[in-house]
Coordinates of C-alpha atoms in Angstrom, one line a residue:
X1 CA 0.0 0.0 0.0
X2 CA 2.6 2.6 1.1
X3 CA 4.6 2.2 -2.6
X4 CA 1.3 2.5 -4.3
X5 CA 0.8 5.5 -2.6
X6 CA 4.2 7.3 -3.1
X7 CA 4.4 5.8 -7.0
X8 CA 0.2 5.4 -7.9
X9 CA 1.2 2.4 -9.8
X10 CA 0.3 -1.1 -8.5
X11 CA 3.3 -2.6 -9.7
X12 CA 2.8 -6.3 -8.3
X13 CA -0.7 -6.7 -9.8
X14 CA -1.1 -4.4 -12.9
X15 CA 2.6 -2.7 -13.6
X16 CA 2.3 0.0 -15.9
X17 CA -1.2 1.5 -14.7
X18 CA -1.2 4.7 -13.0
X19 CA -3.9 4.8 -10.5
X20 CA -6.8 7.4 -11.0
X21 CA -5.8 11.0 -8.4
X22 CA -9.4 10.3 -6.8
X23 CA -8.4 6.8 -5.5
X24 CA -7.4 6.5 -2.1
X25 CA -5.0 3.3 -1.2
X26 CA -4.7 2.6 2.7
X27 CA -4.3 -0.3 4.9
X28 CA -7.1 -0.8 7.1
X29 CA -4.8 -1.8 10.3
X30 CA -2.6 0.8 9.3
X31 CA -4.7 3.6 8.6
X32 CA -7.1 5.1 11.3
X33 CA -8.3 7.8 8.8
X34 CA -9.2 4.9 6.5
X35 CA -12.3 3.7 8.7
X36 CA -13.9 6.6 8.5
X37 CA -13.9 7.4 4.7
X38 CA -14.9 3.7 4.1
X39 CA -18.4 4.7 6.4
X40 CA -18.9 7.7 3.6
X41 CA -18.4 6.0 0.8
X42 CA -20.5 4.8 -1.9
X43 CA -19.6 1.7 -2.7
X44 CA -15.9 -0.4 -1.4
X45 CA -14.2 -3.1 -3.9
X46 CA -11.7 -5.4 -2.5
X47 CA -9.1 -5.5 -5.3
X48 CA -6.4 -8.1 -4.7
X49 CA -6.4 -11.4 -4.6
X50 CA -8.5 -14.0 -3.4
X51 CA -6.1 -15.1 -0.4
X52 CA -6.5 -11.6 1.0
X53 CA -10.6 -12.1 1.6
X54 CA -10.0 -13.7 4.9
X55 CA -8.1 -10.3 6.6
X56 CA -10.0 -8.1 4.4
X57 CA -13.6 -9.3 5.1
X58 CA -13.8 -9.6 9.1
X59 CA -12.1 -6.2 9.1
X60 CA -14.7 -4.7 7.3
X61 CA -17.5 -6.5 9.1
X62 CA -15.9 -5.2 12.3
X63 CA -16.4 -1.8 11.5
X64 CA -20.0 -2.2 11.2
X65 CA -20.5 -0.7 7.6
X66 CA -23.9 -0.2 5.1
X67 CA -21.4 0.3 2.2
X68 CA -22.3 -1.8 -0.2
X69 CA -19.4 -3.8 -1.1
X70 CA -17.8 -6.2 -3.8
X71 CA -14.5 -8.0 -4.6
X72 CA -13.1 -8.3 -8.2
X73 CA -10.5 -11.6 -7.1
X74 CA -11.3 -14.5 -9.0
X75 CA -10.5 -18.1 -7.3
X76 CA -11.4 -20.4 -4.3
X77 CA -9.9 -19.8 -0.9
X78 CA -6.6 -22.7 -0.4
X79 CA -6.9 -21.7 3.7
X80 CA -10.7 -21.8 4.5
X81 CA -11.5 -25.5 2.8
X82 CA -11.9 -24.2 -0.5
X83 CA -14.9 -22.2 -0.1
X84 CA -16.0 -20.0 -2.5
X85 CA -15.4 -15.9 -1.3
X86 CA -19.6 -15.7 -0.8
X87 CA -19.4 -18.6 1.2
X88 CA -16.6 -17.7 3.3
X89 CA -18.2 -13.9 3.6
X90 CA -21.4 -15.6 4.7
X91 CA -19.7 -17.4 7.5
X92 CA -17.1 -14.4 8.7
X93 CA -18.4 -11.2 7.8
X94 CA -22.2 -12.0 7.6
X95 CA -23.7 -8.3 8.5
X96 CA -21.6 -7.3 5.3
X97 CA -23.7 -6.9 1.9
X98 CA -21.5 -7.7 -0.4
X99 CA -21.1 -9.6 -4.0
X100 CA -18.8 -10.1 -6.9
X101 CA -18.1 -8.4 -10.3
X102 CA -16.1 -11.2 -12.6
X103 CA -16.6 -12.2 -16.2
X104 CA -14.0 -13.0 -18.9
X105 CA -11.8 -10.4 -18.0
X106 CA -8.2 -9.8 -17.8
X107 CA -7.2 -6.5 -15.6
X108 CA -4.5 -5.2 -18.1
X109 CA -7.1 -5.1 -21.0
X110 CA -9.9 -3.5 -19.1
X111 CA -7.5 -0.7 -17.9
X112 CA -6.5 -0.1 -20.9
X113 CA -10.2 0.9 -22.0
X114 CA -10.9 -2.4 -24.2
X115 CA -14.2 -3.6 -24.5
X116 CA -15.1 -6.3 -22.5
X117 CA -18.6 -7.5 -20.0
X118 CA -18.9 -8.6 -16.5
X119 CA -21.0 -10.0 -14.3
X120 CA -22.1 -8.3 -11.2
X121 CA -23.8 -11.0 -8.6
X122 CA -25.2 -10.4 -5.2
X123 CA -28.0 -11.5 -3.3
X124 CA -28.6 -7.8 -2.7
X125 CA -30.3 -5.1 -5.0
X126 CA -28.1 -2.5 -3.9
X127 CA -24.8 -4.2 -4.3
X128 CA -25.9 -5.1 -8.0
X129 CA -26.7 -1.8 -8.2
X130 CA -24.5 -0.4 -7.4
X131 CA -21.3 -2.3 -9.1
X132 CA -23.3 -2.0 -12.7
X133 CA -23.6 2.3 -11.3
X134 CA -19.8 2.1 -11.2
X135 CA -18.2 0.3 -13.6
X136 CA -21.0 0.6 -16.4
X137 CA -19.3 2.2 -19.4
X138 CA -18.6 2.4 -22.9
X139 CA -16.0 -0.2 -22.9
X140 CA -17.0 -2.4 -20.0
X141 CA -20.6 -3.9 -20.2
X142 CA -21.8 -5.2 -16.5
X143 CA -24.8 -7.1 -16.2
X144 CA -26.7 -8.0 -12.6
X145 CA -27.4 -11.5 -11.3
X146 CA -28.3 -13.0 -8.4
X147 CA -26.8 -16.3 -9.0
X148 CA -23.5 -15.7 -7.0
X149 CA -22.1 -19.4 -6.9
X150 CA -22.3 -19.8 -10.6
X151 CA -20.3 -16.1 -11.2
X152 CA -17.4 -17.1 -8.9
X153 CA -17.1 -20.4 -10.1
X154 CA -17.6 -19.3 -13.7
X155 CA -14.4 -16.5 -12.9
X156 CA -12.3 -19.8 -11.6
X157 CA -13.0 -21.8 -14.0
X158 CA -12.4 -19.3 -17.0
X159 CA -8.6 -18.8 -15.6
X160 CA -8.0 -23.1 -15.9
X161 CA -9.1 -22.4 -19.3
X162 CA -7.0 -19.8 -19.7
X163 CA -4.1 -21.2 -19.0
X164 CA -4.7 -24.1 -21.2
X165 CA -5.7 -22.2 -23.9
X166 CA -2.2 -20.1 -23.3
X167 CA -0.6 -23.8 -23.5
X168 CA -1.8 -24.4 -26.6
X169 CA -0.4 -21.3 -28.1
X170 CA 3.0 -21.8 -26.4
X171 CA 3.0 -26.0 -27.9
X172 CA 2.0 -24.4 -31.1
X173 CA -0.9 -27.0 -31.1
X174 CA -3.2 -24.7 -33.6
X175 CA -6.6 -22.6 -33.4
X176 CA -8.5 -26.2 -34.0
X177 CA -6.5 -27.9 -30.5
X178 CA -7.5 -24.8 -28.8
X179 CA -11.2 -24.6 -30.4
X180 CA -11.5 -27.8 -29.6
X181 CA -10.1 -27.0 -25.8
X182 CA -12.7 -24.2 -25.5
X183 CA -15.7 -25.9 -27.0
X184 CA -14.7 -28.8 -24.3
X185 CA -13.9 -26.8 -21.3
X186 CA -17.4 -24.5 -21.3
X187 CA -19.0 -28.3 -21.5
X188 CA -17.7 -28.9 -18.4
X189 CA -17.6 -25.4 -17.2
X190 CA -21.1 -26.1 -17.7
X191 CA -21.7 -29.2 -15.6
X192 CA -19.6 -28.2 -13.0
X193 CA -22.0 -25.3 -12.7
X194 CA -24.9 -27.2 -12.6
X195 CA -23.3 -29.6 -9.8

């Protein structure tokens, strides 16, 4: 937090990005000041990682906030049984209402401004709202759904077949491998869903 403050580039997660002047970067522990402009704001997004839900969530939850609230991390949690982050906000920060925006997305492209749609799930009407209030643009379609299980596993599941797909490209294997790798993968992206 304290480099991304000095140089408004989140070098570790999306190098090369300058960070808009109206974004404020703190550490919750760290950051007294923090607290109270999280209670005014409009709307929080936990941007990191999955693996940082478990500090991040009860934190919040602690501070007793109606900020609606979402997290943009794709992936199950290794340390909590592999719960998915709804489940594990369910269980550790239940007062929170929060949800998830995720899609087909990869963080350098949609900061650079190209087009791409995501999902914004939450049992809640006003965390739907509003994600798709905030992030809504020209470039960057967001759609509302309440089905919050199939959007996180959907996000996880997109990244295995990322990487595979990436595979192909690297063995040189051919658009058909990887058609067929993609025509494959959202069949069982699709009963996985479903189970």
């Amino acid at each position: 937090a304290a480099d991304m403050v000095r140089s408004r580039v989140n070098t570790r997660y999306l190098d090369g990005v300058g960070l808009p002047a109206a974004l404020r970067v703190g550490h919750l522990a760290a950051d007294a000041d923090l607290a109270s402009t999280l209670r005014s704001s409009e709307l929080i997004v936990l941007a990191g990682p999955t693996a940082a839900l478990p500090s991040w969530l009860p934190a919040l939850a602690g501070l007793g906030l109606s900020v609606p609230g979402g997290w943009v991390c794709k992936g199950f949690l290794d340390g909590e049984g592999g719960e998915l982050a709804h489940e594990y906000a369910a269980r550790a920060a239940a007062p929170l209402a929060v949800g998830v925006l995720s899609g087909p997305s990869f963080a350098q492209e949609v900061a650079a401004g190209k087009p791409c749609a995501l999902v914004a799930a939450s049992v809640h009407e006003s965390v739907r709202q509003a994600l798709v209030e905030a992030f809504h643009s020209r470039s960057l379609r967001v759609y509302p759904s309440t089905d919050v299980p199939g959007v996180e596993v959907g996000g996880a599941v997109k990244n295995v077949l990322a990487i595979a797909c990436g595979l192909c490209d690297g063995l040189d294997l051919g658009l058909n491998a990887r058609a067929a790798l993609i025509t494959r993968g959202l069949a069982e992206a699709a009963r996985l869903g479903v189970a």
